[in-house]
Each structure stands twice: as C-alpha cells, then as structure tokens.
Amino acid sequence: MTRKTRARNTSVATKITMAVSGLFFVIFVVFHAYGNLKMFMGPEAFDGYAEWLRDPIPHLIPPMWFLWAFRALLALSLLIHVEAALRLWIRARKARGTDQYVNHQTLATTYASRTMRWGGVIILVFIVFHILHFTTLTFQIGGDYHMLTPYERMVASFSNWYMVLAYMIPLAALAMHVRHGVWSAIASLGWSKKRREGWINAIAITVAAVVFFAFMLPPFGIFFGFIS
Ligand code: HEM
C-alpha cells in the first residue's frame, strides 16, 4: 500500500467515525426537540417529561443513573466527533500545497468545509451556554430558576427577544451543519450514488428543517404568547 493510499484509507475511516458519531447526535437532537414540543401540551406534560428523564425506570434503576450514563455517552461522542474533525482538518491543511487534487478543490467544497468548521464552533459554544443556562442554572434569565419548574424556566427565558435570538442563531448553524452532515455521512457510508443524489439532498434538507422548526416552535410559541 502506498503512503497516499494509506492516507486516503485512514481519511475514510475518520469520516466514518464522524458519520456514526454525527448520526448519534442527530438521533439525540430529534428526540430532544420532540421532548421540547411537549411545552404545547402544558406544564404537567413538560414537567412530567423532565421528571421522567431523571427517573425513567423507577424501582429498577436509581434516579439520575440513566441521565448520567446518557450524559457520559453524549460527551464521549462529542469528543470523538470533534477529534475526528480536527484530524481531517489538519490533514487537509498539510495536504494543501503538495497534493494536486486538493489544490483543485472546487469552491463549493471549500465553502462547505468552512461552513462546517465555523458552524461546529458556534454549536460547541452554544452547548456550553445551553448547559450553563438550563442544566447548571448558572445563567438565570427572567427569574430565579431554583424557584421555577422546568416549564416555567422555559417561559421565563423565551419571553425575552434576546433569548429567542440567542437560540435561533446557533440553531440556524446547527441546521446547516446537519444538512451538510447528513449528506456527507451518507456519502462516507457509501450509500451515495449519482442517480440518488436528488433524494439524498431532499432527505438532508428535510432533517435540517425538522430540527430547526421543531426546536424553535416552543421559543416562538412562548414569545408570541401561545404558551404562557
Ligand atoms: C430551542 C432549542 C432548545 C431548547 C429550548 C432546549 C431546552 C433544554 C432544556 C429545558 C433542558 C433541560 C432539561 C431538563 O431540565 O432536564 C435542556 C438540556 C440539554 N440540551 Fe437542550 N434545548 C434546545 C436545543 C438544544 C440543542 C440544539 C442541543 C444540542 C446540540 C441541546 C442539548 C442539550 C443537552 C446536552 C442538555 C443537557 C441534558 C442534561 O444533561 O441535563 N439542546 N435543553
């Protein structure tokens, strides 16, 4: 095996790692967005769901064990995903200048990878902000969160226009990331064929749109007074 072939093979392995860890995130994100939509069903439904997350199988698994296991899995997948992204980025930077193929990258590819990189950074910053907001309750916007239920914390937060905006911008970045990510994942897993490109594109756009709107509906609902 030549050095070039070996490099290409490890690139494919890294891309598959990204695809699989990315797919895990898409599943989490869709599930999370679906859970948040319970805001439209009232306080009992949403608070009951938040309670269930902490104690999903009472009498069998002690409270919080499931949540901590899931948090650990999420953190591990995030680490794997980011590490693989950095590895691909460093390899592409090194290759530039020596490899003719990389030098003749199309503008579209460069644009996509740049969007993915910056989108990824915005999402990482958002995750930190989001955990400080709703998990550790460090940023308490619109009230004393320790005195509020999960439902009331959502209402207190998204009654402010700047919080709607603070979530909407990263979610737009996430939607773009998911769109390109789904597309690349399908290609990396080897299911992409020229005649299926239209369908794959349609699937990628649909998943991205579902993620954006499903997440943003509760904040919009609160802001415009449909949820109070
Ligand atoms: C409008 C968008 C979003 C809203 C309103 C929202 C809301 C929430 C709320 C209320 C919680 C706390 C749940 C609880 O009390 O148990 C939470 C937790 C969390 N959210 Fe979101 N979320 C949004 C988007 C996202 C996105 C896009 C991601 C990931 C990319 C994400 C990742 C997380 C994580 C990792 C937790 C922590 C779960 C935990 O360990 O307690 N969220 N979110």
PDB file of C-alpha atoms and ligand atoms in Angstrom:
ATOM      1  CA  MET A   1       0.000   0.000   0.000  1.00  0.00           C
ATOM      2  CA  THR A   2       1.441   3.385  -0.948  1.00  0.00           C
ATOM      3  CA  ARG A   3       1.608   6.207   1.556  1.00  0.00           C
ATOM      4  CA  LYS A   4      -1.040   8.075  -0.404  1.00  0.00           C
ATOM      5  CA  THR A   5      -3.484   5.112  -0.395  1.00  0.00           C
ATOM      6  CA  ARG A   6      -2.936   4.569   3.317  1.00  0.00           C
ATOM      7  CA  ALA A   7      -3.626   8.251   3.994  1.00  0.00           C
ATOM      8  CA  ARG A   8      -6.801   8.058   1.908  1.00  0.00           C
ATOM      9  CA  ASN A   9      -7.963   4.914   3.767  1.00  0.00           C
ATOM     10  CA  THR A  10      -7.431   6.462   7.194  1.00  0.00           C
ATOM     11  CA  SER A  11      -9.322   9.529   5.925  1.00  0.00           C
ATOM     12  CA  VAL A  12     -12.253   7.282   5.031  1.00  0.00           C
ATOM     13  CA  ALA A  13     -12.104   5.626   8.483  1.00  0.00           C
ATOM     14  CA  THR A  14     -12.096   9.075  10.129  1.00  0.00           C
ATOM     15  CA  LYS A  15     -15.049  10.183   8.008  1.00  0.00           C
ATOM     16  CA  ILE A  16     -16.975   7.038   9.003  1.00  0.00           C
ATOM     17  CA  THR A  17     -16.196   7.817  12.657  1.00  0.00           C
ATOM     18  CA  MET A  18     -17.621  11.313  12.089  1.00  0.00           C
ATOM     19  CA  ALA A  19     -20.665   9.927  10.312  1.00  0.00           C
ATOM     20  CA  VAL A  20     -21.516   7.419  13.064  1.00  0.00           C
ATOM     21  CA  SER A  21     -20.967   9.841  15.977  1.00  0.00           C
ATOM     22  CA  GLY A  22     -22.828  12.542  13.998  1.00  0.00           C
ATOM     23  CA  LEU A  23     -25.766  10.195  13.426  1.00  0.00           C
ATOM     24  CA  PHE A  24     -25.952   9.557  17.160  1.00  0.00           C
ATOM     25  CA  PHE A  25     -26.227  13.346  17.672  1.00  0.00           C
ATOM     26  CA  VAL A  26     -28.952  13.671  15.064  1.00  0.00           C
ATOM     27  CA  ILE A  27     -30.976  10.995  16.905  1.00  0.00           C
ATOM     28  CA  PHE A  28     -30.423  12.787  20.237  1.00  0.00           C
ATOM     29  CA  VAL A  29     -31.294  16.185  18.761  1.00  0.00           C
ATOM     30  CA  VAL A  30     -34.534  14.928  17.141  1.00  0.00           C
ATOM     31  CA  PHE A  31     -35.547  13.224  20.413  1.00  0.00           C
ATOM     32  CA  HIS A  32     -34.706  16.394  22.418  1.00  0.00           C
ATOM     33  CA  ALA A  33     -36.683  18.619  20.010  1.00  0.00           C
ATOM     34  CA  TYR A  34     -39.647  16.225  20.203  1.00  0.00           C
ATOM     35  CA  GLY A  35     -39.499  16.355  24.024  1.00  0.00           C
ATOM     36  CA  ASN A  36     -39.452  20.164  23.996  1.00  0.00           C
ATOM     37  CA  LEU A  37     -42.616  20.212  21.864  1.00  0.00           C
ATOM     38  CA  LYS A  38     -44.416  18.961  24.989  1.00  0.00           C
ATOM     39  CA  MET A  39     -44.388  22.637  26.008  1.00  0.00           C
ATOM     40  CA  PHE A  40     -47.503  22.929  23.807  1.00  0.00           C
ATOM     41  CA  MET A  41     -49.251  20.276  25.927  1.00  0.00           C
ATOM     42  CA  GLY A  42     -48.990  22.271  29.142  1.00  0.00           C
ATOM     43  CA  PRO A  43     -46.949  22.291  32.366  1.00  0.00           C
ATOM     44  CA  GLU A  44     -47.907  18.780  33.555  1.00  0.00           C
ATOM     45  CA  ALA A  45     -46.813  17.179  30.285  1.00  0.00           C
ATOM     46  CA  PHE A  46     -43.492  19.053  30.088  1.00  0.00           C
ATOM     47  CA  ASP A  47     -42.591  18.803  33.782  1.00  0.00           C
ATOM     48  CA  GLY A  48     -43.646  15.145  33.789  1.00  0.00           C
ATOM     49  CA  TYR A  49     -41.316  14.522  30.861  1.00  0.00           C
ATOM     50  CA  ALA A  50     -38.428  16.349  32.639  1.00  0.00           C
ATOM     51  CA  GLU A  51     -39.123  14.193  35.701  1.00  0.00           C
ATOM     52  CA  TRP A  52     -39.201  11.017  33.596  1.00  0.00           C
ATOM     53  CA  LEU A  53     -35.745  11.852  32.180  1.00  0.00           C
ATOM     54  CA  ARG A  54     -34.376  11.781  35.729  1.00  0.00           C
ATOM     55  CA  ASP A  55     -36.125   8.563  36.739  1.00  0.00           C
ATOM     56  CA  PRO A  56     -37.164   6.615  33.602  1.00  0.00           C
ATOM     57  CA  ILE A  57     -37.387   3.130  35.175  1.00  0.00           C
ATOM     58  CA  PRO A  58     -38.314   3.571  38.848  1.00  0.00           C
ATOM     59  CA  HIS A  59     -37.587   0.654  41.219  1.00  0.00           C
ATOM     60  CA  LEU A  60     -35.096  -0.793  38.738  1.00  0.00           C
ATOM     61  CA  ILE A  61     -32.584   1.992  38.032  1.00  0.00           C
ATOM     62  CA  PRO A  62     -31.857   4.576  40.785  1.00  0.00           C
ATOM     63  CA  PRO A  63     -32.838   8.171  39.875  1.00  0.00           C
ATOM     64  CA  MET A  64     -30.279  10.088  37.759  1.00  0.00           C
ATOM     65  CA  TRP A  65     -28.287   6.975  36.738  1.00  0.00           C
ATOM     66  CA  PHE A  66     -29.799   6.838  33.289  1.00  0.00           C
ATOM     67  CA  LEU A  67     -29.299  10.596  32.784  1.00  0.00           C
ATOM     68  CA  TRP A  68     -25.647  10.404  33.875  1.00  0.00           C
ATOM     69  CA  ALA A  69     -24.996   7.396  31.632  1.00  0.00           C
ATOM     70  CA  PHE A  70     -26.567   9.267  28.732  1.00  0.00           C
ATOM     71  CA  ARG A  71     -24.572  12.425  29.504  1.00  0.00           C
ATOM     72  CA  ALA A  72     -21.357  10.353  29.519  1.00  0.00           C
ATOM     73  CA  LEU A  73     -22.291   8.807  26.163  1.00  0.00           C
ATOM     74  CA  LEU A  74     -23.054  12.235  24.686  1.00  0.00           C
ATOM     75  CA  ALA A  75     -19.772  13.698  25.978  1.00  0.00           C
ATOM     76  CA  LEU A  76     -17.806  10.746  24.597  1.00  0.00           C
ATOM     77  CA  SER A  77     -19.486  11.022  21.166  1.00  0.00           C
ATOM     78  CA  LEU A  78     -18.819  14.761  21.114  1.00  0.00           C
ATOM     79  CA  LEU A  79     -15.154  14.158  21.894  1.00  0.00           C
ATOM     80  CA  ILE A  80     -14.873  11.531  19.142  1.00  0.00           C
ATOM     81  CA  HIS A  81     -16.697  13.774  16.628  1.00  0.00           C
ATOM     82  CA  VAL A  82     -14.585  16.871  17.340  1.00  0.00           C
ATOM     83  CA  GLU A  83     -11.309  14.929  17.471  1.00  0.00           C
ATOM     84  CA  ALA A  84     -12.073  13.344  14.081  1.00  0.00           C
ATOM     85  CA  ALA A  85     -12.990  16.756  12.631  1.00  0.00           C
ATOM     86  CA  LEU A  86      -9.716  18.249  13.851  1.00  0.00           C
ATOM     87  CA  ARG A  87      -7.776  15.310  12.433  1.00  0.00           C
ATOM     88  CA  LEU A  88      -9.396  15.726   8.987  1.00  0.00           C
ATOM     89  CA  TRP A  89      -8.830  19.470   9.070  1.00  0.00           C
ATOM     90  CA  ILE A  90      -5.133  19.153   9.979  1.00  0.00           C
ATOM     91  CA  ARG A  91      -4.658  16.502   7.275  1.00  0.00           C
ATOM     92  CA  ALA A  92      -6.342  18.726   4.658  1.00  0.00           C
ATOM     93  CA  ARG A  93      -4.130  21.665   5.654  1.00  0.00           C
ATOM     94  CA  LYS A  94      -0.994  19.546   5.361  1.00  0.00           C
ATOM     95  CA  ALA A  95      -2.089  18.105   2.020  1.00  0.00           C
ATOM     96  CA  ARG A  96      -2.759  21.535   0.549  1.00  0.00           C
ATOM     97  CA  GLY A  97       0.254  22.686  -1.409  1.00  0.00           C
ATOM     98  CA  THR A  98       1.609  19.193  -2.147  1.00  0.00           C
ATOM     99  CA  ASP A  99      -1.420  17.321  -3.432  1.00  0.00           C
ATOM    100  CA  GLN A 100      -2.666  18.434  -6.839  1.00  0.00           C
ATOM    101  CA  TYR A 101      -6.153  17.052  -6.193  1.00  0.00           C
ATOM    102  CA  VAL A 102      -6.597  19.103  -3.029  1.00  0.00           C
ATOM    103  CA  ASN A 103      -5.254  22.176  -4.811  1.00  0.00           C
ATOM    104  CA  HIS A 104      -8.019  21.823  -7.366  1.00  0.00           C
ATOM    105  CA  GLN A 105     -10.778  21.590  -4.784  1.00  0.00           C
ATOM    106  CA  THR A 106     -13.939  23.169  -6.058  1.00  0.00           C
ATOM    107  CA  LEU A 107     -15.112  26.420  -4.500  1.00  0.00           C
ATOM    108  CA  ALA A 108     -18.235  24.622  -3.278  1.00  0.00           C
ATOM    109  CA  THR A 109     -16.201  22.069  -1.297  1.00  0.00           C
ATOM    110  CA  THR A 110     -14.124  24.795   0.319  1.00  0.00           C
ATOM    111  CA  TYR A 111     -17.284  26.726   1.188  1.00  0.00           C
ATOM    112  CA  ALA A 112     -18.936  23.615   2.672  1.00  0.00           C
ATOM    113  CA  SER A 113     -15.955  22.665   4.831  1.00  0.00           C
ATOM    114  CA  ARG A 114     -15.552  26.240   6.059  1.00  0.00           C
ATOM    115  CA  THR A 115     -19.267  26.397   6.947  1.00  0.00           C
ATOM    116  CA  MET A 116     -18.970  23.057   8.762  1.00  0.00           C
ATOM    117  CA  ARG A 117     -15.960  24.254  10.751  1.00  0.00           C
ATOM    118  CA  TRP A 118     -17.458  27.593  11.818  1.00  0.00           C
ATOM    119  CA  GLY A 119     -20.858  26.005  12.325  1.00  0.00           C
ATOM    120  CA  GLY A 120     -19.199  23.403  14.550  1.00  0.00           C
ATOM    121  CA  VAL A 121     -17.506  26.094  16.648  1.00  0.00           C
ATOM    122  CA  ILE A 122     -20.812  28.017  17.046  1.00  0.00           C
ATOM    123  CA  ILE A 123     -22.555  24.773  18.116  1.00  0.00           C
ATOM    124  CA  LEU A 124     -19.817  23.999  20.678  1.00  0.00           C
ATOM    125  CA  VAL A 125     -20.107  27.491  22.192  1.00  0.00           C
ATOM    126  CA  PHE A 126     -23.901  27.080  22.206  1.00  0.00           C
ATOM    127  CA  ILE A 127     -23.708  23.720  24.040  1.00  0.00           C
ATOM    128  CA  VAL A 128     -21.605  25.298  26.816  1.00  0.00           C
ATOM    129  CA  PHE A 129     -24.006  28.268  27.055  1.00  0.00           C
ATOM    130  CA  HIS A 130     -27.031  25.948  26.963  1.00  0.00           C
ATOM    131  CA  ILE A 131     -25.740  23.729  29.794  1.00  0.00           C
ATOM    132  CA  LEU A 132     -24.972  26.818  31.908  1.00  0.00           C
ATOM    133  CA  HIS A 133     -28.495  28.038  31.163  1.00  0.00           C
ATOM    134  CA  PHE A 134     -30.786  25.025  31.656  1.00  0.00           C
ATOM    135  CA  THR A 135     -28.696  22.337  33.386  1.00  0.00           C
ATOM    136  CA  THR A 136     -26.472  24.083  35.938  1.00  0.00           C
ATOM    137  CA  LEU A 137     -28.864  27.082  36.096  1.00  0.00           C
ATOM    138  CA  THR A 138     -25.872  29.442  36.149  1.00  0.00           C
ATOM    139  CA  PHE A 139     -27.490  31.939  33.742  1.00  0.00           C
ATOM    140  CA  GLN A 140     -30.896  32.698  35.173  1.00  0.00           C
ATOM    141  CA  ILE A 141     -32.702  34.854  32.669  1.00  0.00           C
ATOM    142  CA  GLY A 142     -36.172  36.118  33.564  1.00  0.00           C
ATOM    143  CA  GLY A 143     -36.437  34.811  37.138  1.00  0.00           C
ATOM    144  CA  ASP A 144     -34.954  32.767  39.983  1.00  0.00           C
ATOM    145  CA  TYR A 145     -34.680  29.384  38.279  1.00  0.00           C
ATOM    146  CA  HIS A 146     -34.288  27.496  41.567  1.00  0.00           C
ATOM    147  CA  MET A 147     -37.832  28.557  42.426  1.00  0.00           C
ATOM    148  CA  LEU A 148     -39.244  27.657  38.995  1.00  0.00           C
ATOM    149  CA  THR A 149     -40.354  24.382  37.381  1.00  0.00           C
ATOM    150  CA  PRO A 150     -38.712  23.318  34.052  1.00  0.00           C
ATOM    151  CA  TYR A 151     -41.823  24.609  32.225  1.00  0.00           C
ATOM    152  CA  GLU A 152     -41.661  27.972  33.995  1.00  0.00           C
ATOM    153  CA  ARG A 153     -37.928  28.283  33.224  1.00  0.00           C
ATOM    154  CA  MET A 154     -38.680  27.894  29.503  1.00  0.00           C
ATOM    155  CA  VAL A 155     -41.408  30.567  29.681  1.00  0.00           C
ATOM    156  CA  ALA A 156     -39.183  32.935  31.716  1.00  0.00           C
ATOM    157  CA  SER A 157     -36.329  32.513  29.225  1.00  0.00           C
ATOM    158  CA  PHE A 158     -38.122  32.844  25.918  1.00  0.00           C
ATOM    159  CA  SER A 159     -40.355  35.719  26.923  1.00  0.00           C
ATOM    160  CA  ASN A 160     -37.202  37.760  26.121  1.00  0.00           C
ATOM    161  CA  TRP A 161     -36.473  38.532  22.473  1.00  0.00           C
ATOM    162  CA  TYR A 162     -32.700  38.287  23.003  1.00  0.00           C
ATOM    163  CA  MET A 163     -33.008  34.735  24.300  1.00  0.00           C
ATOM    164  CA  VAL A 164     -35.072  33.765  21.246  1.00  0.00           C
ATOM    165  CA  LEU A 165     -32.286  35.245  19.123  1.00  0.00           C
ATOM    166  CA  ALA A 166     -29.536  33.646  21.257  1.00  0.00           C
ATOM    167  CA  TYR A 167     -31.069  30.232  20.474  1.00  0.00           C
ATOM    168  CA  MET A 168     -32.171  30.939  16.909  1.00  0.00           C
ATOM    169  CA  ILE A 169     -28.686  31.804  15.582  1.00  0.00           C
ATOM    170  CA  PRO A 170     -26.953  28.627  16.838  1.00  0.00           C
ATOM    171  CA  LEU A 171     -29.952  26.596  15.681  1.00  0.00           C
ATOM    172  CA  ALA A 172     -29.595  28.009  12.167  1.00  0.00           C
ATOM    173  CA  ALA A 173     -25.907  26.963  12.351  1.00  0.00           C
ATOM    174  CA  LEU A 174     -26.985  23.533  13.613  1.00  0.00           C
ATOM    175  CA  ALA A 175     -29.499  23.156  10.772  1.00  0.00           C
ATOM    176  CA  MET A 176     -26.798  23.950   8.185  1.00  0.00           C
ATOM    177  CA  HIS A 177     -24.379  21.591   9.935  1.00  0.00           C
ATOM    178  CA  VAL A 178     -26.986  18.814   9.967  1.00  0.00           C
ATOM    179  CA  ARG A 179     -27.831  19.383   6.294  1.00  0.00           C
ATOM    180  CA  HIS A 180     -24.263  19.016   5.117  1.00  0.00           C
ATOM    181  CA  GLY A 181     -23.504  16.395   7.785  1.00  0.00           C
ATOM    182  CA  VAL A 182     -26.346  14.098   6.698  1.00  0.00           C
ATOM    183  CA  TRP A 183     -25.219  14.468   3.102  1.00  0.00           C
ATOM    184  CA  SER A 184     -21.556  13.694   3.911  1.00  0.00           C
ATOM    185  CA  ALA A 185     -22.496  10.847   6.255  1.00  0.00           C
ATOM    186  CA  ILE A 186     -24.500   9.130   3.518  1.00  0.00           C
ATOM    187  CA  ALA A 187     -21.549   9.566   1.139  1.00  0.00           C
ATOM    188  CA  SER A 188     -19.000   8.346   3.740  1.00  0.00           C
ATOM    189  CA  LEU A 189     -21.093   5.271   4.497  1.00  0.00           C
ATOM    190  CA  GLY A 190     -21.048   4.514   0.782  1.00  0.00           C
ATOM    191  CA  TRP A 191     -24.775   4.817   0.018  1.00  0.00           C
ATOM    192  CA  SER A 192     -24.457   7.798  -2.271  1.00  0.00           C
ATOM    193  CA  LYS A 193     -24.881   7.182  -5.985  1.00  0.00           C
ATOM    194  CA  LYS A 194     -25.232   9.769  -8.735  1.00  0.00           C
ATOM    195  CA  ARG A 195     -28.855   8.892  -9.521  1.00  0.00           C
ATOM    196  CA  ARG A 196     -29.824   9.026  -5.829  1.00  0.00           C
ATOM    197  CA  GLU A 197     -28.324  12.491  -5.262  1.00  0.00           C
ATOM    198  CA  GLY A 198     -31.664  14.305  -5.546  1.00  0.00           C
ATOM    199  CA  TRP A 199     -33.225  12.086  -2.888  1.00  0.00           C
ATOM    200  CA  ILE A 200     -30.250  12.333  -0.552  1.00  0.00           C
ATOM    201  CA  ASN A 201     -30.320  16.110  -0.845  1.00  0.00           C
ATOM    202  CA  ALA A 202     -34.053  16.156  -0.115  1.00  0.00           C
ATOM    203  CA  ILE A 203     -33.564  13.937   2.983  1.00  0.00           C
ATOM    204  CA  ALA A 204     -30.719  16.164   4.248  1.00  0.00           C
ATOM    205  CA  ILE A 205     -32.788  19.361   3.821  1.00  0.00           C
ATOM    206  CA  THR A 206     -35.858  17.768   5.464  1.00  0.00           C
ATOM    207  CA  VAL A 207     -33.900  16.581   8.533  1.00  0.00           C
ATOM    208  CA  ALA A 208     -32.290  20.048   8.888  1.00  0.00           C
ATOM    209  CA  ALA A 209     -35.669  21.836   8.559  1.00  0.00           C
ATOM    210  CA  VAL A 210     -37.334  19.472  11.069  1.00  0.00           C
ATOM    211  CA  VAL A 211     -34.530  20.086  13.591  1.00  0.00           C
ATOM    212  CA  PHE A 212     -34.722  23.884  13.192  1.00  0.00           C
ATOM    213  CA  PHE A 213     -38.518  24.234  13.346  1.00  0.00           C
ATOM    214  CA  ALA A 214     -39.143  21.569  15.989  1.00  0.00           C
ATOM    215  CA  PHE A 215     -36.626  23.290  18.288  1.00  0.00           C
ATOM    216  CA  MET A 216     -37.728  26.845  17.552  1.00  0.00           C
ATOM    217  CA  LEU A 217     -41.500  26.275  17.808  1.00  0.00           C
ATOM    218  CA  PRO A 218     -41.610  26.357  21.656  1.00  0.00           C
ATOM    219  CA  PRO A 219     -39.495  29.569  21.931  1.00  0.00           C
ATOM    220  CA  PHE A 220     -41.630  31.233  19.211  1.00  0.00           C
ATOM    221  CA  GLY A 221     -44.792  29.891  20.878  1.00  0.00           C
ATOM    222  CA  ILE A 222     -43.723  31.448  24.197  1.00  0.00           C
ATOM    223  CA  PHE A 223     -42.587  34.735  22.673  1.00  0.00           C
ATOM    224  CA  PHE A 224     -45.794  35.230  20.683  1.00  0.00           C
ATOM    225  CA  GLY A 225     -47.991  34.303  23.647  1.00  0.00           C
ATOM    226  CA  PHE A 226     -49.328  30.866  22.576  1.00  0.00           C
ATOM    227  CA  ILE A 227     -47.590  29.312  25.594  1.00  0.00           C
ATOM    228  CA  SER A 228     -47.642  31.122  28.933  1.00  0.00           C
TER     229      SER A 228
HETATM  230  C1  HEM B   1     -34.595  25.926  21.162  1.00  0.00           C
HETATM  231  C2  HEM B   1     -33.721  24.991  21.402  1.00  0.00           C
HETATM  232  C3  HEM B   1     -33.553  24.251  22.711  1.00  0.00           C
HETATM  233  C4  HEM B   1     -34.271  24.335  23.871  1.00  0.00           C
HETATM  234  C5  HEM B   1     -35.459  25.224  24.185  1.00  0.00           C
HETATM  235  C6  HEM B   1     -33.682  23.388  24.807  1.00  0.00           C
HETATM  236  C7  HEM B   1     -34.116  23.176  26.098  1.00  0.00           C
HETATM  237  C8  HEM B   1     -33.496  22.386  27.038  1.00  0.00           C
HETATM  238  C9  HEM B   1     -33.898  22.239  28.403  1.00  0.00           C
HETATM  239  C10 HEM B   1     -35.121  22.899  29.028  1.00  0.00           C
HETATM  240  C11 HEM B   1     -33.013  21.399  29.004  1.00  0.00           C
HETATM  241  C12 HEM B   1     -33.038  20.925  30.442  1.00  0.00           C
HETATM  242  C13 HEM B   1     -33.932  19.721  30.528  1.00  0.00           C
HETATM  243  C14 HEM B   1     -34.122  19.295  31.948  1.00  0.00           C
HETATM  244  O1  HEM B   1     -34.418  20.108  32.797  1.00  0.00           O
HETATM  245  O2  HEM B   1     -33.994  18.113  32.166  1.00  0.00           O
HETATM  246  C15 HEM B   1     -32.026  21.030  28.014  1.00  0.00           C
HETATM  247  C16 HEM B   1     -30.953  20.208  28.241  1.00  0.00           C
HETATM  248  C17 HEM B   1     -30.000  19.895  27.303  1.00  0.00           C
HETATM  249  N1  HEM B   1     -29.999  20.240  25.973  1.00  0.00           N
HETATM  250 FE1  HEM B   1     -31.322  21.454  25.093  1.00  0.00          FE
HETATM  251  N2  HEM B   1     -32.633  22.760  24.197  1.00  0.00           N
HETATM  252  C18 HEM B   1     -32.511  23.269  22.922  1.00  0.00           C
HETATM  253  C19 HEM B   1     -31.575  22.901  21.964  1.00  0.00           C
HETATM  254  C20 HEM B   1     -30.548  22.019  22.186  1.00  0.00           C
HETATM  255  C21 HEM B   1     -29.581  21.643  21.192  1.00  0.00           C
HETATM  256  C22 HEM B   1     -29.592  22.159  19.769  1.00  0.00           C
HETATM  257  C23 HEM B   1     -28.716  20.783  21.786  1.00  0.00           C
HETATM  258  C24 HEM B   1     -27.515  20.087  21.232  1.00  0.00           C
HETATM  259  C25 HEM B   1     -26.886  20.379  20.129  1.00  0.00           C
HETATM  260  C26 HEM B   1     -29.132  20.625  23.143  1.00  0.00           C
HETATM  261  C27 HEM B   1     -28.501  19.848  24.077  1.00  0.00           C
HETATM  262  C28 HEM B   1     -28.871  19.723  25.379  1.00  0.00           C
HETATM  263  C29 HEM B   1     -28.119  18.994  26.369  1.00  0.00           C
HETATM  264  C30 HEM B   1     -26.799  18.259  26.136  1.00  0.00           C
HETATM  265  C31 HEM B   1     -28.824  19.099  27.566  1.00  0.00           C
HETATM  266  C32 HEM B   1     -28.385  18.583  28.911  1.00  0.00           C
HETATM  267  C33 HEM B   1     -29.128  17.412  29.337  1.00  0.00           C
HETATM  268  C34 HEM B   1     -28.656  17.150  30.749  1.00  0.00           C
HETATM  269  O3  HEM B   1     -27.611  16.555  30.868  1.00  0.00           O
HETATM  270  O4  HEM B   1     -29.301  17.584  31.687  1.00  0.00           O
HETATM  271  N3  HEM B   1     -30.250  21.375  23.356  1.00  0.00           N
HETATM  272  N4  HEM B   1     -32.345  21.644  26.829  1.00  0.00           N
END
